[in-house]
Every structure is written in C-alpha cells, then in structure tokens.
Coordinates of C-alpha atoms in Angstrom, one line a residue:
X1 CA 42.4 -150.2 -24.3
X2 CA 42.7 -148.4 -27.2
X3 CA 45.6 -146.0 -27.5
X4 CA 44.8 -142.1 -27.1
X5 CA 45.5 -139.8 -29.8
X6 CA 48.2 -137.1 -29.2
X7 CA 49.1 -133.4 -30.6
X8 CA 52.1 -135.7 -31.7
X9 CA 50.2 -138.1 -34.0
X10 CA 48.6 -135.7 -35.8
X11 CA 52.0 -133.7 -36.5
X12 CA 53.3 -136.8 -38.2
X13 CA 50.2 -137.6 -40.3
X14 CA 50.3 -134.3 -41.9
X15 CA 54.8 -134.4 -41.2
X16 CA 54.6 -130.6 -39.5
X17 CA 56.0 -130.0 -36.3
X18 CA 54.1 -130.8 -32.6
X19 CA 54.2 -127.1 -32.0
X20 CA 51.9 -126.2 -35.2
X21 CA 49.3 -128.8 -34.6
X22 CA 49.2 -126.8 -30.5
X23 CA 49.2 -123.4 -32.5
X24 CA 46.2 -124.2 -34.8
X25 CA 44.0 -126.2 -32.5
X26 CA 44.6 -123.4 -29.1
X27 CA 43.4 -120.6 -31.8
X28 CA 47.1 -119.0 -31.2
X29 CA 48.7 -117.3 -34.2
X30 CA 51.9 -118.6 -35.6
X31 CA 49.8 -121.1 -38.5
X32 CA 47.9 -120.4 -41.6
X33 CA 44.5 -120.7 -41.6
X34 CA 44.9 -123.1 -44.0
X35 CA 47.4 -125.2 -41.7
X36 CA 44.8 -124.4 -39.1
X37 CA 41.8 -125.8 -41.1
X38 CA 44.0 -129.5 -42.0
X39 CA 44.8 -129.2 -38.6
X40 CA 41.6 -129.4 -36.9
X41 CA 40.1 -131.7 -39.7
X42 CA 42.5 -134.3 -39.3
X43 CA 41.9 -134.2 -34.9
X44 CA 38.4 -134.7 -35.7
X45 CA 39.3 -138.1 -37.5
X46 CA 41.7 -139.7 -35.8
X47 CA 39.2 -138.5 -32.5
X48 CA 41.2 -136.5 -30.5
X49 CA 40.2 -135.1 -27.6
X50 CA 40.6 -131.9 -27.3
X51 CA 41.0 -132.4 -23.7
X52 CA 40.4 -129.0 -20.7
X53 CA 42.4 -131.0 -17.7
X54 CA 45.1 -128.8 -16.3
X55 CA 47.4 -131.5 -17.4
X56 CA 46.6 -129.8 -21.3
X57 CA 47.0 -126.7 -20.4
X58 CA 49.9 -127.0 -19.5
X59 CA 51.3 -128.8 -22.6
X60 CA 50.1 -126.0 -24.3
X61 CA 51.5 -123.5 -21.9
X62 CA 54.8 -125.5 -22.9
X63 CA 53.8 -125.6 -26.8
X64 CA 53.4 -121.6 -26.6
X65 CA 57.4 -121.1 -26.3
X66 CA 59.9 -119.0 -23.7
X67 CA 62.1 -116.9 -24.8
X68 CA 65.1 -115.8 -23.6
X69 CA 66.0 -112.1 -24.4
X70 CA 70.1 -112.0 -22.9
X71 CA 72.0 -109.1 -23.7
X72 CA 75.6 -107.2 -21.5
X73 CA 75.1 -104.4 -19.0
X74 CA 75.7 -101.7 -21.5
X75 CA 73.5 -103.0 -24.5
X76 CA 70.2 -102.5 -22.0
X77 CA 72.2 -99.2 -21.3
X78 CA 71.5 -97.7 -24.2
X79 CA 67.8 -97.5 -24.4
X80 CA 67.2 -95.5 -27.5
X81 CA 69.1 -98.2 -29.9
X82 CA 68.5 -101.9 -27.7
X83 CA 65.6 -100.7 -26.0
X84 CA 63.2 -100.2 -29.5
X85 CA 64.3 -103.0 -30.6
X86 CA 63.7 -104.9 -27.5
X87 CA 60.3 -103.3 -27.1
X88 CA 59.3 -104.7 -30.7
X89 CA 60.5 -108.6 -29.4
X90 CA 58.7 -108.3 -26.6
X91 CA 55.5 -107.5 -28.4
X92 CA 55.7 -109.8 -31.1
X93 CA 56.4 -112.2 -28.2
X94 CA 53.2 -111.3 -26.4
X95 CA 51.1 -111.7 -30.3
X96 CA 51.8 -114.6 -30.5
X97 CA 51.2 -116.3 -27.2
X98 CA 54.7 -116.6 -26.0
X99 CA 56.8 -115.9 -23.1
X100 CA 59.5 -113.4 -22.7
X101 CA 62.0 -113.7 -19.9
X102 CA 65.2 -111.0 -19.5
X103 CA 68.6 -111.2 -18.5
X104 CA 71.5 -108.6 -18.7
X105 CA 75.0 -109.9 -18.3
X106 CA 77.3 -108.3 -16.3
X107 CA 81.6 -108.1 -16.5
X108 CA 82.5 -110.8 -14.2
X109 CA 79.7 -113.0 -15.6
X110 CA 80.3 -112.4 -18.9
X111 CA 84.6 -113.2 -17.2
X112 CA 83.4 -116.4 -15.4
X113 CA 81.5 -118.0 -18.3
X114 CA 78.8 -117.9 -16.0
X115 CA 75.4 -119.0 -17.4
X116 CA 72.4 -117.0 -16.9
X117 CA 70.1 -118.3 -14.1
X118 CA 67.0 -118.4 -16.7
X119 CA 68.6 -121.0 -18.9
X120 CA 69.3 -123.4 -15.7
X121 CA 65.7 -122.3 -13.5
X122 CA 64.0 -122.5 -16.5
X123 CA 62.2 -124.5 -19.6
X124 CA 63.5 -122.0 -22.3
X125 CA 62.4 -123.2 -26.2
X126 CA 64.4 -120.1 -27.9
X127 CA 67.3 -118.0 -27.1
X128 CA 67.7 -113.8 -28.5
X129 CA 71.2 -112.8 -27.4
X130 CA 71.5 -108.9 -28.5
X131 CA 74.4 -107.3 -29.9
X132 CA 78.2 -108.3 -28.5
X133 CA 79.0 -109.7 -24.9
X134 CA 81.9 -111.7 -26.0
X135 CA 82.7 -114.4 -28.8
X136 CA 83.4 -116.9 -25.6
X137 CA 80.6 -116.9 -23.7
X138 CA 78.2 -116.2 -26.6
X139 CA 79.3 -119.6 -27.4
X140 CA 79.2 -121.0 -24.5
X141 CA 75.1 -120.4 -24.6
X142 CA 74.7 -121.8 -28.1
X143 CA 76.5 -125.1 -26.8
X144 CA 73.4 -125.9 -25.0
X145 CA 71.6 -126.7 -28.2
X146 CA 68.7 -124.3 -27.1
X147 CA 67.9 -122.5 -31.0
X148 CA 69.5 -119.5 -30.6
X149 CA 69.9 -115.8 -33.2
X150 CA 71.6 -113.6 -32.8
X151 CA 70.6 -109.8 -33.1
X152 CA 72.7 -106.9 -34.9
X153 CA 76.3 -109.1 -34.1
X154 CA 77.4 -112.3 -35.5
X155 CA 81.6 -114.0 -35.7
X156 CA 82.7 -116.3 -38.2
X157 CA 82.8 -119.1 -35.3
X158 CA 79.2 -118.5 -33.8
X159 CA 77.1 -120.9 -35.1
X160 CA 73.5 -119.3 -34.8
X161 CA 71.6 -117.4 -37.2
X162 CA 71.9 -113.1 -37.2
X163 CA 70.0 -110.6 -37.8
X164 CA 72.0 -107.4 -39.2
X165 CA 72.4 -104.0 -40.2
X166 CA 74.0 -104.1 -44.2
X167 CA 76.4 -102.4 -42.9
X168 CA 79.4 -102.1 -45.8
X169 CA 76.4 -100.6 -48.4
X170 CA 74.7 -98.1 -45.7
X171 CA 78.3 -96.4 -45.3
X172 CA 79.1 -97.0 -48.7
X173 CA 76.2 -94.9 -49.1
X174 CA 76.7 -92.2 -46.5
X175 CA 80.2 -91.7 -48.1
X176 CA 79.1 -92.0 -52.0
X177 CA 76.6 -88.8 -50.7
X178 CA 79.1 -86.7 -49.3
X179 CA 81.5 -87.8 -52.5
X180 CA 78.7 -86.4 -54.3
X181 CA 78.8 -83.2 -52.5
X182 CA 82.0 -82.3 -54.0
X183 CA 84.2 -84.0 -50.8
X184 CA 87.5 -85.9 -51.3
X185 CA 88.7 -85.6 -48.1
X186 CA 86.5 -87.5 -45.7
X187 CA 87.2 -88.9 -42.2
X188 CA 86.5 -92.0 -41.0
X189 CA 86.2 -91.8 -37.1
X190 CA 85.1 -94.8 -34.6
X191 CA 86.1 -97.6 -32.7
X192 CA 86.0 -100.7 -35.0
X193 CA 87.4 -103.1 -32.4
X194 CA 84.1 -102.8 -30.1
X195 CA 81.9 -104.2 -32.8
X196 CA 81.6 -106.1 -36.0
X197 CA 79.6 -103.9 -36.8
X198 CA 81.8 -100.6 -37.2
X199 CA 84.9 -102.9 -39.0
X200 CA 81.4 -103.2 -41.9
X201 CA 81.2 -99.8 -42.0
X202 CA 85.3 -98.9 -42.3
X203 CA 85.0 -101.5 -45.3
X204 CA 81.7 -99.6 -46.4
X205 CA 83.6 -96.1 -46.0
X206 CA 86.5 -97.9 -48.4
X207 CA 84.4 -99.6 -51.0
X208 CA 83.0 -95.4 -51.4
X209 CA 86.7 -94.2 -52.0
X210 CA 87.3 -96.6 -54.5
X211 CA 85.3 -97.0 -56.9
X212 CA 84.6 -92.9 -57.3
X213 CA 89.6 -93.7 -57.2
X214 CA 89.8 -91.5 -54.0
X215 CA 92.8 -92.8 -52.0
X216 CA 92.5 -93.4 -48.3
X217 CA 94.4 -90.4 -46.2
X218 CA 95.8 -92.4 -43.1
X219 CA 95.6 -88.9 -40.9
X220 CA 91.7 -89.3 -42.0
X221 CA 91.1 -92.8 -40.7
X222 CA 90.5 -93.4 -37.4
X223 CA 89.3 -96.4 -36.2
X224 CA 90.5 -96.6 -32.3
X225 CA 88.4 -93.4 -31.0
X226 CA 86.3 -93.9 -28.4
X227 CA 82.9 -92.6 -27.8
X228 CA 83.6 -89.7 -25.4
X229 CA 84.5 -86.2 -25.6
X230 CA 87.4 -85.3 -24.6
X231 CA 89.3 -88.2 -27.0
X232 CA 87.4 -86.8 -29.9
X233 CA 88.5 -83.1 -28.8
X234 CA 92.1 -84.5 -28.7
X235 CA 91.4 -85.6 -32.0
X236 CA 90.1 -82.9 -33.9
X237 CA 92.9 -80.7 -31.7
X238 CA 96.1 -83.1 -33.1
X239 CA 94.4 -82.8 -37.3
X240 CA 97.3 -82.6 -39.7
X241 CA 95.1 -81.6 -41.8
X242 CA 90.8 -81.0 -41.7
X243 CA 89.2 -82.9 -43.9
X244 CA 85.9 -81.2 -45.9
X245 CA 84.1 -83.8 -45.0
X246 CA 83.4 -86.8 -41.5
X247 CA 81.7 -90.0 -41.8
X248 CA 81.1 -91.4 -37.8
X249 CA 80.5 -94.9 -37.4
X250 CA 77.6 -94.1 -34.6
X251 CA 75.4 -90.7 -34.3
X252 CA 76.7 -90.5 -30.8
X253 CA 79.8 -89.7 -32.7
X254 CA 78.4 -88.0 -35.4
X255 CA 76.8 -85.4 -32.5
X256 CA 80.3 -85.0 -30.5
X257 CA 82.2 -84.6 -33.7
X258 CA 79.6 -81.3 -35.1
X259 CA 79.6 -80.3 -31.2
X260 CA 82.8 -79.8 -30.9
X261 CA 83.4 -78.6 -34.3
X262 CA 81.7 -76.0 -34.2
X263 CA 82.9 -75.0 -30.3
X264 CA 86.1 -74.9 -31.8
X265 CA 84.6 -72.2 -34.4
X266 CA 84.4 -74.6 -37.5
X267 CA 80.8 -73.7 -39.4
X268 CA 79.5 -77.1 -39.7
X269 CA 77.6 -77.5 -42.7
X270 CA 79.3 -74.1 -44.6
X271 CA 82.7 -75.7 -43.4
X272 CA 82.7 -79.3 -43.3
X273 CA 79.8 -82.1 -43.5
X274 CA 78.9 -84.0 -41.1
X275 CA 77.2 -87.9 -41.5
X276 CA 76.3 -90.5 -39.0
X277 CA 74.5 -94.0 -38.8
X278 CA 72.1 -95.4 -36.8
X279 CA 69.6 -92.1 -37.0
X280 CA 68.9 -92.3 -33.1
X281 CA 67.7 -89.2 -31.3
X282 CA 71.3 -87.5 -30.8
X283 CA 70.9 -87.0 -34.6
X284 CA 67.9 -85.3 -34.7
X285 CA 68.1 -83.0 -31.5
X286 CA 71.6 -82.0 -32.7
X287 CA 71.8 -78.6 -34.4
X288 CA 72.1 -78.2 -37.0
X289 CA 70.7 -82.3 -37.7
X290 CA 72.9 -84.2 -38.6
X291 CA 72.7 -86.5 -41.9
X292 CA 72.5 -89.9 -40.8
X293 CA 72.5 -93.6 -42.3
X294 CA 68.6 -94.9 -40.7
X295 CA 67.6 -98.4 -39.0
X296 CA 64.3 -99.5 -38.8
X297 CA 64.7 -101.1 -35.1
X298 CA 61.2 -101.7 -35.0
X299 CA 62.1 -104.8 -38.4
X300 CA 64.7 -105.8 -36.6
X301 CA 62.7 -107.4 -33.8
X302 CA 60.0 -108.5 -35.7
X303 CA 62.0 -110.1 -38.1
X304 CA 64.4 -111.3 -34.7
X305 CA 61.4 -113.0 -33.5
X306 CA 60.2 -114.4 -36.7
X307 CA 63.6 -116.1 -37.3
X308 CA 63.7 -117.7 -33.9
X309 CA 60.5 -118.8 -34.3
X310 CA 61.3 -120.5 -37.9
X311 CA 64.5 -122.3 -36.3
X312 CA 62.6 -123.5 -33.6
X313 CA 61.1 -125.8 -35.5
X314 CA 64.4 -126.2 -38.3
X315 CA 67.0 -127.5 -35.7
X316 CA 69.1 -128.5 -38.9
X317 CA 68.7 -126.8 -41.1
X318 CA 71.8 -124.0 -42.6
X319 CA 72.9 -121.3 -40.6
X320 CA 71.7 -118.3 -42.4
X321 CA 72.5 -114.6 -41.8
X322 CA 69.5 -112.0 -42.4
X323 CA 70.7 -108.6 -43.8
X324 CA 68.7 -105.5 -43.1
X325 CA 68.4 -102.6 -45.3
X326 CA 69.3 -99.0 -44.7
X327 CA 68.1 -95.5 -45.7
X328 CA 70.0 -92.1 -45.9
X329 CA 68.2 -89.7 -44.6
X330 CA 69.6 -85.7 -45.2
X331 CA 69.3 -83.4 -43.3
X332 CA 71.5 -80.2 -42.5
X333 CA 74.8 -81.5 -41.7
X334 CA 75.7 -82.0 -45.0
X335 CA 76.1 -79.3 -47.9
X336 CA 78.1 -79.1 -51.3
X337 CA 82.0 -78.7 -50.7
X338 CA 82.2 -75.0 -51.8

C-alpha cells in the first residue's frame, strides 16, 4: 500500500516547520504568500490529500496553537496598564487563528509553586507571562519545556525571551528633560525591589546625573517607597531639603506626589516640577497634567505574540531580550526652574 503523504512530509521537503505547512494549507495567517504558494505546489506534487475528515480538522486546530497568558492577581488588577496589553494579545492571537487561555496566579499558588491548571488540563503550545510573579515560580513554568515569553519582566536566571521597555534610556530622557529646564536638585521616588523595571529607571536617573556632572543626593533618592498616600505624605513631611524637581518611576507615584505637594501649598510646576513614567490615565487626568514617558502598550502585546510564535518555531535559538522605545510627552507639570 502506498504511504499516505502527510504535512510533515511537505515540511521535510521544504525544510520548514509542520506548523507553517498547516497555516499555508488552511489559509490561516502567519506565512508569506510566497511560502503559501510553495507549500501548495509541493503538496500537489507529492499527492497530499486535502482531507476534510474530523481527524484532519482536529490536527489543523491543534496546529493553530493554544496560548496561555499567565499573570499575578496584582498585575491583572492594573487594568490601565496590563489590561491594554492583554487586549492586544487577545486580538493578535485571534488574527492568527490561535486560542487564548488565561489564568491568574494568587499568593498561595505562587508560594506553593503550583503550576496553573491550564498547563495540565490543556495542550498548551506557548506561554506568555505578564509582568513579575516570582523568579522561582516563573522558573517552574519555563521548566515545563513549553516555549515561553516574558512581557515586562526579566531576570538573569530566567531562560526565556523577554519583551521589555527600554527603561534606562527612558528614565535618562526624562531626567535629562528636567536638567535642561535648569533643575539640579532632582528627587527619585519608587520601590526598586518591586520590579527590575524600576531598578533600571533608577539607573537611567543616575546616568543622566552623571552626564551632566550632578552628584546624587542621598536625601533625594527614595528607592523603597510604596505607592500609597500615607507613605508619600510622610516622605514629603520628612524631607530635610526640598528638591526642585521629582522623577517618579510610574504615573501612580507621579499623581500622588503632584497632589500631595499641592496640598502642602507647593505649586506644580511654579515651585517644583514633576515627571513620571508610563503615560497612563493618571498622568492625563491629573491637575496639572503630568509630563511622562510614553510606552506603546499595544506594540508590547503585538511584539510579545510575534516573539512567542517565532520561539515556537525556533526552540533552539539563543534567548533574546527585546527593548521597546519610549517617548517623552511634555505636559503641564514641568517648567523651567525660576
């Protein structure tokens, strides 16, 4: 009996992946028109049968891919930031004919290193991890061997691709903006232990000071400050000297610093300037509106999906860290030092 030609036979002939063959033959996005025509011609040449049977449909469905999106409860609660990334991920996967499964990781699950149920109850082809959970937990997910891409998080010990904001250069640009306005006493505020992104923004702050030969002032470097009103209020009350400008690692802190300074009778930007990071809703609704570094959250999600699809086809290639650019949005909260 003549051996039945399979998609794997076509893939072997063309030295491409079986998934690419499936996408080409099913008319789904993900391959170029040139590749699609080449696959179809090779299929005809080899005598491939375009079966409409249930088993063939199931195979095609499997090839389309099941993608898991995992994040902590905290990350999912930050809808103004991570919600936009999630919606883009969902849209990109739908356009590729892929299925999205979502699971949030609570504190107990994280501490017990319990893998998400969707990884054991479903056949998952790729994983997106949104923001930080814990290094130990993410390592356990990566150790499943399923291709994994981290979005807005990385760590030296994690062997997975990462899609990241260029935090150092973004923070450098923000602080340079303040320096060019004539500010020399610039405070930094944020908890660098929460996320590598915040540590990198501190490094960008220090790089800008170094370039302009400004010495960091210990009293102005608030590197373990929680994002809540009571702590920011206490910080402002206990400052021995008042900076002329503030660089805040995110818009939430920028909003709190701006509001509480004004409650103390300090005018923004007449008396002090404030600059933050992310270009989220709080920077836009604040009075005055806050100068901030813009992140293209839609591109974050799109690039994450693109990298995961590439990684699924290139499992043995070296790990990549992809830095996405930021853009300074100058608003009302910064002005020249008087």
